[in-house]
Coordinates of C-alpha atoms in Angstrom, one line a residue:
M1 CA 0.6 1.3 -26.4
D2 CA 0.5 4.4 -24.5
I3 CA 0.5 3.0 -20.7
N4 CA -1.6 6.0 -19.5
A5 CA -4.3 5.6 -22.1
P6 CA -7.7 4.7 -20.5
S7 CA -9.1 1.3 -21.7
R8 CA -12.8 0.6 -22.5
I9 CA -15.1 1.6 -19.5
P10 CA -17.4 -0.8 -18.3
A11 CA -21.0 0.0 -17.9
G12 CA -21.9 1.7 -14.6
I13 CA -18.5 2.8 -13.7
D14 CA -17.6 6.4 -14.3
E15 CA -14.7 7.8 -15.7
A16 CA -12.9 8.7 -12.3
E17 CA -13.5 5.5 -10.5
W18 CA -12.2 3.4 -13.7
K19 CA -8.8 5.7 -13.8
I20 CA -8.5 4.8 -9.9
R21 CA -9.2 1.3 -10.7
C22 CA -6.4 1.0 -13.4
D23 CA -4.2 2.7 -11.1
L24 CA -4.5 0.4 -8.3
A25 CA -4.5 -2.6 -10.5
A26 CA -1.1 -1.4 -12.0
L27 CA -0.2 -1.1 -8.4
Y28 CA -1.0 -4.9 -7.4
R29 CA 1.0 -5.6 -10.5
L30 CA 4.4 -3.7 -9.4
V31 CA 4.1 -5.0 -6.0
A32 CA 3.9 -8.5 -7.7
H33 CA 6.7 -7.9 -10.1
H34 CA 9.0 -6.8 -7.0
K35 CA 7.9 -10.0 -5.1
M36 CA 6.2 -8.3 -2.1
T37 CA 3.4 -10.5 -2.4
D38 CA 2.2 -13.6 0.1
L39 CA 0.0 -15.6 -2.3
I40 CA -3.6 -14.4 -2.2
Y41 CA -3.2 -12.8 1.2
T42 CA -2.1 -9.1 1.9
H43 CA -4.3 -6.2 0.4
I44 CA -4.0 -2.6 -1.3
S45 CA -7.3 -0.3 -1.4
A46 CA -8.1 2.9 -2.6
R47 CA -11.1 5.1 -2.0
I48 CA -13.5 6.1 -4.7
P49 CA -14.4 10.0 -4.8
G50 CA -17.7 10.5 -3.2
P51 CA -19.1 11.2 0.2
E52 CA -19.8 7.3 0.6
H53 CA -16.4 6.6 1.3
H54 CA -16.6 3.5 -0.9
F55 CA -13.1 1.9 -1.7
L56 CA -11.7 -0.6 -3.6
I57 CA -10.0 -3.9 -2.9
N58 CA -8.8 -7.3 -4.2
R59 CA -11.2 -9.8 -5.1
Y60 CA -10.1 -12.8 -2.8
G61 CA -8.6 -15.1 -4.6
V62 CA -6.8 -13.4 -7.4
M63 CA -3.2 -13.3 -7.8
F64 CA -1.5 -10.0 -7.6
H65 CA 0.4 -10.4 -10.9
E66 CA -2.7 -11.1 -12.6
M67 CA -5.2 -8.4 -11.5
R68 CA -7.1 -6.3 -13.4
A69 CA -9.0 -3.1 -12.9
S70 CA -12.3 -5.0 -13.3
D71 CA -11.1 -7.9 -10.6
L72 CA -11.4 -5.0 -7.9
V73 CA -14.1 -5.0 -5.4
K74 CA -15.9 -1.8 -4.3
I75 CA -17.1 -2.3 -0.7
D76 CA -18.5 0.4 2.2
L77 CA -16.8 0.8 5.6
D78 CA -19.0 -1.6 6.7
G79 CA -17.7 -4.3 4.3
N80 CA -20.8 -4.8 2.5
V81 CA -20.5 -5.3 -1.4
V82 CA -21.5 -2.3 -3.4
D83 CA -20.2 -3.5 -6.7
P84 CA -22.9 -4.7 -9.2
H85 CA -20.3 -6.5 -11.1
H86 CA -19.5 -8.9 -8.1
P87 CA -21.5 -11.0 -6.1
A88 CA -22.0 -10.2 -2.1
A89 CA -20.5 -14.0 -1.4
P90 CA -18.8 -14.5 2.0
T91 CA -15.6 -15.2 0.1
T92 CA -15.7 -12.3 -2.2
V93 CA -13.4 -9.8 0.0
N94 CA -11.0 -11.0 2.8
K95 CA -12.2 -10.1 6.5
A96 CA -9.1 -9.2 7.8
G97 CA -8.3 -6.8 5.1
F98 CA -11.6 -5.0 5.1
V99 CA -10.5 -4.7 9.0
I100 CA -7.3 -2.8 8.4
H101 CA -8.3 -0.8 5.2
S102 CA -11.9 0.1 6.4
A103 CA -10.2 1.7 9.8
I104 CA -7.9 3.6 7.9
H105 CA -10.4 5.0 5.1
A106 CA -13.1 6.0 7.7
A107 CA -10.6 8.0 9.7
R108 CA -7.9 9.5 7.2
E109 CA -9.5 11.7 4.6
D110 CA -6.1 11.8 3.2
A111 CA -5.2 7.9 2.7
L112 CA -6.7 7.5 -0.8
C113 CA -4.6 4.5 -1.1
V114 CA -3.6 2.1 2.0
V115 CA -1.1 -0.8 1.2
H116 CA -0.2 -3.5 3.6
T117 CA 2.6 -6.1 2.9
H118 CA 4.0 -9.4 4.4
T119 CA 7.5 -9.4 2.8
A120 CA 10.4 -11.6 4.6
A121 CA 12.4 -8.4 5.5
G122 CA 9.3 -6.1 6.6
I123 CA 8.2 -9.1 8.8
A124 CA 11.6 -9.6 10.2
V125 CA 11.9 -6.0 11.0
S126 CA 8.7 -5.7 12.6
A127 CA 9.8 -8.7 15.0
Q128 CA 13.0 -6.5 15.8
E129 CA 12.8 -4.6 19.2
H130 CA 14.4 -1.6 18.3
G131 CA 12.3 -1.2 14.8
L132 CA 13.6 0.5 11.7
L133 CA 16.8 1.7 12.4
P134 CA 18.1 5.0 11.2
I135 CA 21.3 3.5 8.9
S136 CA 20.3 4.3 5.5
Q137 CA 19.0 7.0 3.3
H138 CA 15.9 4.8 2.7
A139 CA 15.4 4.7 6.4
L140 CA 15.8 8.1 6.9
K141 CA 12.7 9.0 4.7
F142 CA 10.8 7.5 7.4
Y143 CA 12.7 9.2 10.1
G144 CA 10.1 10.6 12.8
R145 CA 7.4 9.5 10.7
L146 CA 6.8 6.3 11.3
A147 CA 4.1 4.5 13.6
Y148 CA 3.9 1.2 15.1
H149 CA 1.4 -1.0 16.2
G150 CA 1.5 -4.3 18.3
Y151 CA 0.4 -7.6 17.3
E152 CA -3.3 -8.5 18.2
G153 CA -3.3 -11.9 16.2
I154 CA -5.0 -12.0 12.9
A155 CA -6.8 -8.8 12.3
L156 CA -10.3 -9.9 12.4
D157 CA -11.6 -8.1 15.7
L158 CA -13.4 -4.9 14.6
E159 CA -12.5 -3.3 17.8
E160 CA -8.8 -3.5 16.7
R161 CA -9.8 -0.4 14.2
D162 CA -9.7 1.8 17.0
R163 CA -6.6 1.1 18.1
L164 CA -4.9 1.0 14.5
V165 CA -6.1 4.3 13.8
A166 CA -4.5 5.7 17.0
D167 CA -1.5 4.2 16.5
L168 CA -1.2 5.2 13.4
G169 CA -2.3 9.2 14.1
E170 CA -0.7 11.6 11.4
H171 CA 2.0 9.5 10.1
S172 CA 1.9 7.8 6.5
A173 CA 3.5 4.8 7.3
M174 CA 3.6 1.9 10.0
I175 CA 5.2 -1.0 11.1
L176 CA 2.8 -3.8 12.4
V177 CA 4.8 -5.5 14.7
N178 CA 5.3 -9.3 14.5
H179 CA 3.3 -9.0 11.2
G180 CA 4.4 -6.3 8.2
L181 CA 4.5 -3.3 6.7
L182 CA 1.6 -0.6 6.1
V183 CA 1.4 2.6 4.1
T184 CA -0.9 5.3 2.8
G185 CA -0.7 7.8 0.1
R186 CA -2.9 10.9 -1.0
S187 CA -2.2 9.5 -4.4
I188 CA -1.6 5.7 -5.9
P189 CA 1.8 6.9 -7.3
E190 CA 2.7 8.4 -3.5
A191 CA 1.7 4.8 -1.9
W192 CA 3.9 2.9 -4.3
N193 CA 6.6 5.3 -3.3
Q194 CA 6.0 4.6 0.2
I195 CA 6.0 1.2 0.1
Y196 CA 8.8 0.7 -2.2
Y197 CA 11.4 2.5 -0.1
L198 CA 9.8 1.4 3.4
E199 CA 10.6 -2.1 2.0
R200 CA 14.1 -1.4 0.5
A201 CA 14.8 0.3 4.1
C202 CA 14.1 -2.8 5.9
Q203 CA 15.9 -5.3 3.3
A204 CA 18.8 -3.2 4.1
Q205 CA 18.4 -3.4 7.7
V206 CA 18.3 -7.1 7.5
A207 CA 21.3 -7.5 5.3
A208 CA 23.4 -4.8 7.5
L209 CA 22.2 -6.9 10.7
S210 CA 23.2 -9.9 9.3
G211 CA 27.0 -8.8 8.7
G212 CA 27.4 -8.9 12.3
A213 CA 29.7 -5.4 12.0
K214 CA 28.8 -2.4 14.6
L215 CA 26.5 -0.4 12.7
I216 CA 27.1 3.4 11.8
L217 CA 24.2 5.8 12.9
P218 CA 23.9 9.3 11.5
P219 CA 24.2 12.2 14.0
E220 CA 20.5 13.2 15.0
E221 CA 21.2 16.6 13.0
V222 CA 21.8 14.7 10.1
R223 CA 18.8 12.2 10.3
L224 CA 16.5 15.1 10.9
R225 CA 17.8 17.2 7.8
T226 CA 17.8 13.9 5.7
A227 CA 13.9 13.4 6.4
S228 CA 13.0 17.2 5.7
Q229 CA 14.9 16.8 2.4
Y230 CA 12.0 14.3 1.5
G231 CA 9.1 16.1 -0.4
R232 CA 5.7 16.0 0.3
D233 CA 3.9 16.7 -2.7
P234 CA 1.6 13.4 -3.7
N235 CA 2.0 14.3 -7.3
S236 CA 5.5 15.9 -7.3
P237 CA 7.1 15.5 -11.1
T238 CA 9.9 13.3 -9.8
M239 CA 7.4 10.8 -8.0
M240 CA 5.1 10.9 -11.4
L241 CA 8.3 10.1 -13.4
A242 CA 9.0 7.1 -11.1
W243 CA 5.5 5.9 -11.3
E244 CA 5.4 6.1 -15.1
A245 CA 9.0 4.5 -15.3
S246 CA 7.4 1.8 -13.2
L247 CA 4.6 1.2 -15.4
R248 CA 6.6 0.1 -17.9
L249 CA 7.9 -2.6 -16.0
I250 CA 4.5 -4.4 -16.3
E251 CA 3.7 -3.2 -19.8
G252 CA 3.2 -5.9 -22.1
D253 CA 1.9 -8.9 -19.4
R254 CA -0.1 -11.6 -21.1
T255 CA -3.4 -9.9 -19.4
D256 CA -3.5 -6.1 -19.4
W257 CA -4.3 -4.5 -16.4
R258 CA -6.7 -2.1 -17.9
C259 CA -9.4 -4.1 -18.3

């Protein structure tokens, strides 16, 4: 089976939206495959082309490893379900997910995809006063390009959206203090690249600190040079190769994500 082949498109959904749905469902499954999930909580969203800024997010209650394109719910920036394939019930979409993701989709035109995770390593680093340390090549990908947002409780307050956006600024990655990780991508493959390497950087930091030995930090000029060496093309050939290779990890799942 061609992993990039489109499946049958349901009535009422155009080809562009269906492609985003399939890629987003695949991203959910990849996050599950790499054990970055938290039961039915945390969220990944993707904006649908068009002036309405509608975006797709997971239907509340569906586990990430079983996510399908048809399970994703289309909502507007006010949290209203605008998807004829899903009922507009209070439990259709998680409110905290809406608050975080709507804030970024509304403010950042370049944020086609937003990923938020609660992993052990991500939460651990988010609770460390020094934040992400420049101790690994993975961490240096984010050197000078990582934002922080202070914890305000479960994200149910709409007023927090302005503060969240202000703290993110122009960055594409952020640590939510005492909470977890958040990244944006100009494409779904770029968002996958971002969350994968931010998570790996956090894992490396937790492991390094647990050893108790004095850490080696690269000189500032090396940090800056390494950060600049990472590409900024959301559809670079190597990034797309990594995305296509990653899709092979979930090919053959019991239920196809493209349905």
